Amino acid sequence: MTEQVSYSGPQRIFSGIQPTGNLHLGNYLGALKKFADLQDAGWEGIYCVVDLHAITMPHAKGALADQTRQIAAAMMAAGLDPDTSTIFVQSSVRAHTELTWIFNCVARMGWLEKMTQFKDKSGKDSERASVGLFDYPVLQAADILVYKATHVPVGEDQKQHLELSRNIAARFNQQYDVPGFFPLPEGLIEGPGARIMSLKDGTKKMSKSDPAETSRINLIDDTDMIAKKIKKAKTDTLGDMPETMEEMAPRPEVANLVGIYAALAGMSDEQVLAEYGGKGFGTFKPALAELAVEKLSPITKKMREFLDDPAEIDAAMAKGAEKANAVAAPIIEEVRRVVGFWQV
Ligand code: AQP
């Protein structure tokens, strides 16, 4: 959908991460690192541990709060500063769920039926999936728009959901005749690390829910484990490291390892190939392992320090919830007026 009148409010970032298990290298490069870089570049940012999203799939009730703290610790360890950015837990700001309901009445069934993540996550037995899983992208749209966020840093897997958020925003503005009321949020997707693939299958994204532990590098993996997983990462039988991008194109597993190296080192794929092209994996894999350990271990260390003091994490999240609520509350009040609910 296109808009006649564009949004003229402040530029603001929103993004979230689910507390659904151990964070991995894909979450770090596709999300956490970007968040910290954007904060350091001066963006106003609102970052959220999306626990309401986490309950759309079967989950252990007892684990939810601990996993929420782990994500909060990872956000801070990756460089998000709770005094500069807003970091909080989704379920502590009620406006997210209120706006979700309103958006449920704006979004169309046909739009949601096209969402590939629902198809992937519900599998063959979609009849038994929760309604929440189907509605997941509407909650995501509410997360973003309850802050009138204009930009959303995410990995490439979230592109389709972001498009849906834009459609919901445009439809709301049109349906209630409030042109430019909600911004049409734009993705900040490009760049190294936007799509890190499984270490076992170069065509499948690295994911927390992949049952194969060796498919991903977790942020909490120790040095030996990282080296072991990279050593065991799948390559192919097409010989040594490619020397050009053309040679690398039909080799998804190799392209993934090169992409990981590039994202961690702040280099382009071409620069990595210039350095390692023609060399054996016996040379490249240990270099990659060393680089991954060098970049990840300070974050892991900080994360563990935060986790040793859960009260400090909880205090930071409580403060973040207050800040988030101060932005969301007037926006949800405006929405209520626009929709025309009875008001006292
Ligand atoms: N493989 C990836 N490469 C780059 N970015 C990725 N992200 C996830 N996987 C990759 C980005 O990480 C952010 C947080 O993701 P999430 O935890 O909210 O949900 P997700 O995308 O569903 O992540 P997972 O690991 O695949 O979790 P499960 O297995 O629970 O579904 C998002 O910005 C995402 O783009």
XYZ file of C-alpha atoms and ligand atoms in Angstrom:
379
model
C 0.000 0.000 0.000
C 1.235 3.502 -0.713
C 0.489 6.640 1.267
C -0.487 10.057 -0.025
C 0.588 11.860 3.148
C 3.815 10.794 4.737
C 4.581 10.617 8.434
C 6.357 13.655 9.809
C 7.149 12.610 13.399
C 10.578 11.824 14.842
C 12.726 8.986 13.522
C 12.876 6.155 16.005
C 14.030 2.542 16.009
C 12.210 -0.449 17.450
C 13.302 -4.078 17.494
C 12.797 -7.167 19.615
C 14.202 -10.606 20.360
C 12.276 -13.614 21.635
C 13.285 -15.362 24.853
C 13.021 -18.786 23.264
C 16.409 -20.324 23.981
C 20.068 -19.588 23.637
C 20.999 -16.691 21.405
C 23.209 -17.597 18.495
C 25.598 -15.957 16.083
C 22.735 -15.136 13.669
C 20.879 -13.231 16.406
C 24.117 -11.432 17.270
C 25.108 -10.405 13.741
C 21.576 -9.933 12.374
C 20.236 -8.067 15.397
C 22.252 -7.370 18.581
C 25.372 -5.986 16.916
C 23.237 -3.793 14.653
C 21.327 -2.443 17.658
C 24.558 -1.399 19.379
C 25.995 0.126 16.183
C 22.810 2.145 15.606
C 22.781 3.347 19.200
C 26.393 4.463 18.818
C 25.461 6.256 15.595
C 22.988 8.358 17.618
C 19.626 6.730 16.819
C 16.843 6.819 19.407
C 16.163 3.114 19.996
C 13.557 1.036 21.794
C 14.598 -2.613 22.249
C 12.374 -5.243 23.699
C 12.533 -8.831 24.954
C 9.396 -10.129 23.254
C 8.060 -12.624 25.767
C 4.492 -12.361 24.413
C 5.822 -13.697 21.114
C 7.636 -16.507 22.920
C 4.398 -18.051 24.232
C 3.012 -18.560 20.722
C 4.920 -21.871 20.649
C 5.031 -24.568 23.338
C 7.282 -23.328 26.133
C 8.318 -24.318 29.627
C 6.568 -21.911 31.997
C 9.380 -22.083 34.526
C 11.995 -21.103 31.936
C 10.375 -17.944 30.568
C 11.587 -15.446 33.178
C 15.158 -16.793 33.142
C 15.319 -16.735 29.368
C 13.954 -13.196 29.420
C 16.832 -12.159 31.711
C 19.297 -13.899 29.392
C 18.163 -11.848 26.403
C 18.230 -8.658 28.460
C 21.778 -9.524 29.584
C 22.805 -10.235 25.984
C 21.415 -6.898 24.785
C 23.407 -5.030 27.412
C 26.513 -7.185 26.899
C 26.385 -6.475 23.153
C 26.609 -2.764 23.940
C 23.069 -1.444 24.445
C 23.136 1.043 27.289
C 19.879 1.199 29.288
C 20.483 4.904 29.974
C 20.872 5.779 26.286
C 18.412 3.322 24.725
C 15.152 1.947 26.081
C 15.435 -1.767 26.926
C 12.476 -3.551 28.477
C 10.249 -6.637 28.542
C 7.253 -6.629 26.192
C 4.655 -8.012 28.625
C 5.375 -5.178 31.064
C 3.941 -2.556 28.678
C 0.238 -3.362 28.201
C -0.220 -1.038 25.229
C 1.318 -3.731 22.962
C -1.609 -6.089 23.493
C -4.227 -3.354 23.291
C -2.935 -2.171 19.921
C -2.692 -5.781 18.721
C -6.441 -6.199 19.183
C -7.169 -3.011 17.262
C -4.801 -4.127 14.495
C -6.484 -7.562 14.427
C -9.520 -5.684 13.219
C -7.487 -3.854 10.555
C -5.341 -6.714 9.184
C -6.949 -9.080 6.679
C -6.959 -12.890 6.960
C -5.576 -13.144 3.439
C -2.511 -11.106 4.396
C -1.696 -13.381 7.333
C -2.324 -16.538 5.362
C 0.625 -15.608 3.139
C 3.144 -15.485 6.005
C 5.825 -18.095 5.422
C 7.033 -18.099 9.051
C 3.620 -19.371 10.184
C 3.759 -22.103 7.561
C 7.302 -23.066 8.607
C 6.618 -23.023 12.330
C 3.207 -24.678 12.258
C 4.502 -27.433 9.986
C 2.131 -29.953 8.442
C -0.298 -29.751 11.317
C -1.303 -26.086 11.115
C -4.778 -26.865 12.500
C -3.152 -27.522 15.853
C -0.996 -24.374 15.878
C -2.000 -21.672 18.349
C -4.065 -18.723 17.144
C -1.244 -16.640 18.663
C 1.274 -18.115 16.237
C -0.976 -17.111 13.329
C -1.392 -13.643 14.829
C 2.334 -13.255 15.625
C 3.024 -10.682 12.874
C 0.104 -8.497 14.003
C 1.598 -8.340 17.500
C 4.882 -7.467 15.826
C 3.202 -4.596 13.947
C 1.742 -3.349 17.238
C 5.179 -3.567 18.913
C 6.627 -1.253 16.302
C 3.733 1.126 15.827
C 2.795 1.624 19.465
C 5.996 3.709 19.515
C 5.436 5.114 16.003
C 8.840 3.639 15.194
C 10.075 4.521 11.728
C 12.946 2.026 11.369
C 13.328 -1.625 12.313
C 16.711 -3.366 12.338
C 16.120 -7.096 11.774
C 17.538 -10.068 9.918
C 16.334 -10.894 6.425
C 13.907 -13.528 7.772
C 11.696 -10.713 9.080
C 11.267 -8.910 5.746
C 7.793 -10.303 5.085
C 6.551 -9.426 8.579
C 7.824 -5.913 8.179
C 5.923 -5.540 4.926
C 2.804 -6.625 6.787
C 3.426 -3.927 9.430
C 3.594 -1.348 6.656
C 0.327 -2.624 5.206
C -1.394 -2.509 8.593
C -0.141 1.052 9.232
C -1.290 2.225 5.793
C -4.661 0.499 6.126
C -5.266 2.018 9.583
C -4.402 5.502 8.313
C -6.775 5.021 5.390
C -9.614 3.260 7.221
C -9.773 5.912 9.968
C -9.004 8.762 7.608
C -5.896 9.883 9.477
C -3.295 10.256 6.723
C 0.269 10.036 8.039
C -0.887 9.018 11.542
C 1.289 5.916 11.685
C 4.651 5.846 9.905
C 5.204 3.040 7.394
C 8.207 1.474 9.137
C 11.268 0.722 7.092
C 13.628 -2.189 7.609
C 17.314 -1.774 8.301
C 18.129 -5.185 6.927
C 21.026 -4.812 4.546
C 24.585 -5.340 5.603
C 26.780 -8.197 6.706
C 25.141 -10.757 8.956
C 21.601 -10.175 7.693
C 21.208 -13.887 7.011
C 23.475 -16.335 8.808
C 22.794 -19.911 7.794
C 22.967 -23.207 9.682
C 26.450 -24.723 9.985
C 24.930 -28.004 8.826
C 22.876 -26.771 5.866
C 23.762 -23.633 3.945
C 20.194 -23.237 2.678
C 18.551 -23.121 6.120
C 18.850 -20.157 8.487
C 20.701 -20.542 11.759
C 17.930 -20.864 14.321
C 17.495 -21.302 18.081
C 14.894 -23.970 17.522
C 17.003 -26.190 15.249
C 17.297 -29.486 17.164
C 20.917 -29.920 15.972
C 23.164 -28.131 18.499
C 26.038 -28.235 15.981
C 23.990 -26.164 13.504
C 24.652 -22.957 15.440
C 27.198 -21.120 17.548
C 25.575 -19.994 20.775
C 26.686 -16.798 22.462
C 27.301 -18.797 25.628
C 29.479 -21.457 23.929
C 32.995 -21.593 25.318
C 36.148 -21.304 23.215
C 36.557 -25.059 22.690
C 32.948 -25.506 21.691
C 33.128 -22.678 19.130
C 36.304 -24.142 17.609
C 34.756 -27.632 17.532
C 31.544 -26.480 15.847
C 33.435 -24.502 13.184
C 35.774 -27.424 12.544
C 32.752 -29.685 12.050
C 30.807 -27.153 9.941
C 29.658 -28.664 6.666
C 31.539 -27.621 3.526
C 31.495 -29.546 0.224
C 33.642 -31.677 -2.026
C 34.361 -28.948 -4.577
C 37.922 -28.358 -3.402
C 39.703 -25.558 -1.601
C 38.369 -22.076 -0.823
C 36.901 -20.299 -3.878
C 38.863 -17.362 -5.269
C 35.972 -15.335 -6.714
C 32.336 -14.573 -5.882
C 31.314 -16.501 -9.032
C 33.157 -19.591 -7.856
C 31.527 -19.255 -4.436
C 27.965 -18.829 -5.758
C 27.112 -22.563 -6.041
C 28.677 -23.328 -2.626
C 26.135 -22.198 0.037
C 27.926 -23.675 3.060
C 31.225 -22.071 2.076
C 29.501 -18.761 1.296
C 27.991 -18.848 4.777
C 31.364 -19.327 6.484
C 32.882 -16.558 4.376
C 29.904 -14.306 5.223
C 30.353 -15.009 8.940
C 34.062 -14.184 8.720
C 33.294 -10.986 6.812
C 30.601 -9.853 9.271
C 32.792 -10.530 12.309
C 35.881 -8.887 10.816
C 34.039 -5.910 9.313
C 35.244 -6.925 5.828
C 33.465 -7.636 2.537
C 33.155 -11.205 1.199
C 35.520 -10.202 -1.628
C 38.168 -9.119 0.867
C 37.883 -12.456 2.698
C 38.279 -14.315 -0.603
C 41.294 -12.187 -1.499
C 42.902 -13.336 1.733
C 41.810 -16.989 1.826
C 40.910 -17.880 -1.793
C 42.746 -21.017 -2.945
C 43.718 -21.969 0.604
C 42.481 -25.141 2.279
C 39.742 -25.314 4.909
C 42.452 -26.499 7.305
C 43.713 -22.919 7.170
C 40.430 -21.023 6.909
C 38.393 -22.799 9.590
C 40.896 -22.286 12.442
C 41.224 -18.611 11.424
C 37.443 -18.274 11.530
C 37.274 -20.021 14.912
C 39.921 -17.690 16.308
C 38.081 -14.631 15.021
C 34.727 -15.838 16.384
C 36.242 -16.441 19.823
C 37.976 -13.048 19.768
C 34.718 -11.224 18.940
C 32.262 -13.266 20.997
C 34.141 -14.021 24.195
C 34.074 -10.448 25.588
C 30.302 -10.422 25.050
C 29.874 -13.834 26.661
C 31.961 -12.688 29.609
C 29.880 -9.538 30.106
C 26.672 -11.527 29.696
C 27.733 -13.904 32.471
C 28.586 -10.945 34.718
C 25.115 -9.459 34.207
C 23.513 -12.848 34.826
C 25.386 -13.122 38.121
C 23.355 -10.125 39.281
C 19.737 -10.714 38.200
C 18.541 -7.871 40.449
C 20.533 -5.415 38.350
C 18.964 -6.764 35.141
C 15.492 -6.542 36.674
C 16.086 -2.951 37.798
C 17.282 -1.965 34.294
C 14.228 -3.625 32.714
C 11.837 -1.938 35.162
C 13.338 1.446 34.326
C 13.124 0.603 30.617
C 9.438 -0.328 30.962
C 8.735 3.074 32.508
C 10.498 4.842 29.649
C 8.710 2.706 27.033
C 5.358 3.291 28.672
C 5.929 7.051 28.661
C 6.187 6.893 24.838
C 3.435 4.320 24.241
C 0.740 5.653 26.595
C 0.004 8.929 24.746
C 0.105 7.111 21.397
C -2.427 4.494 22.504
C -4.637 7.304 23.849
C -4.504 8.976 20.421
C -5.364 5.638 18.783
C -8.375 5.222 21.079
C -9.620 8.653 20.044
C -9.045 7.914 16.356
C -10.921 4.595 16.566
C -13.740 6.353 18.390
C -13.982 4.384 21.613
C -16.146 5.807 24.358
C -14.054 8.016 26.616
C -14.592 9.365 30.108
N 20.100 -16.760 11.075
C 19.929 -15.466 11.270
N 20.681 -14.557 10.606
C 20.516 -13.227 10.808
N 19.611 -12.725 11.678
C 18.847 -13.596 12.356
N 17.869 -13.438 13.284
C 17.416 -14.644 13.670
N 18.048 -15.617 13.026
C 18.952 -15.004 12.201
C 17.428 -12.141 13.752
O 17.495 -12.148 15.170
C 16.457 -11.321 15.689
C 15.761 -12.007 16.801
O 15.118 -13.146 16.359
P 14.022 -13.816 17.296
O 14.658 -14.513 18.393
O 13.020 -12.837 17.710
O 13.282 -14.807 16.384
P 13.698 -15.635 15.178
O 13.977 -14.791 13.997
O 12.607 -16.596 15.011
O 15.070 -16.308 15.651
P 15.403 -17.821 15.639
O 16.764 -18.016 16.155
O 15.103 -18.425 14.337
O 14.448 -18.357 16.756
P 13.386 -19.512 16.695
O 14.173 -20.729 16.318
O 12.860 -19.534 18.091
O 12.393 -19.124 15.686
C 15.554 -10.960 14.517
O 15.875 -9.644 14.116
C 15.955 -11.917 13.445
O 15.794 -11.373 12.160
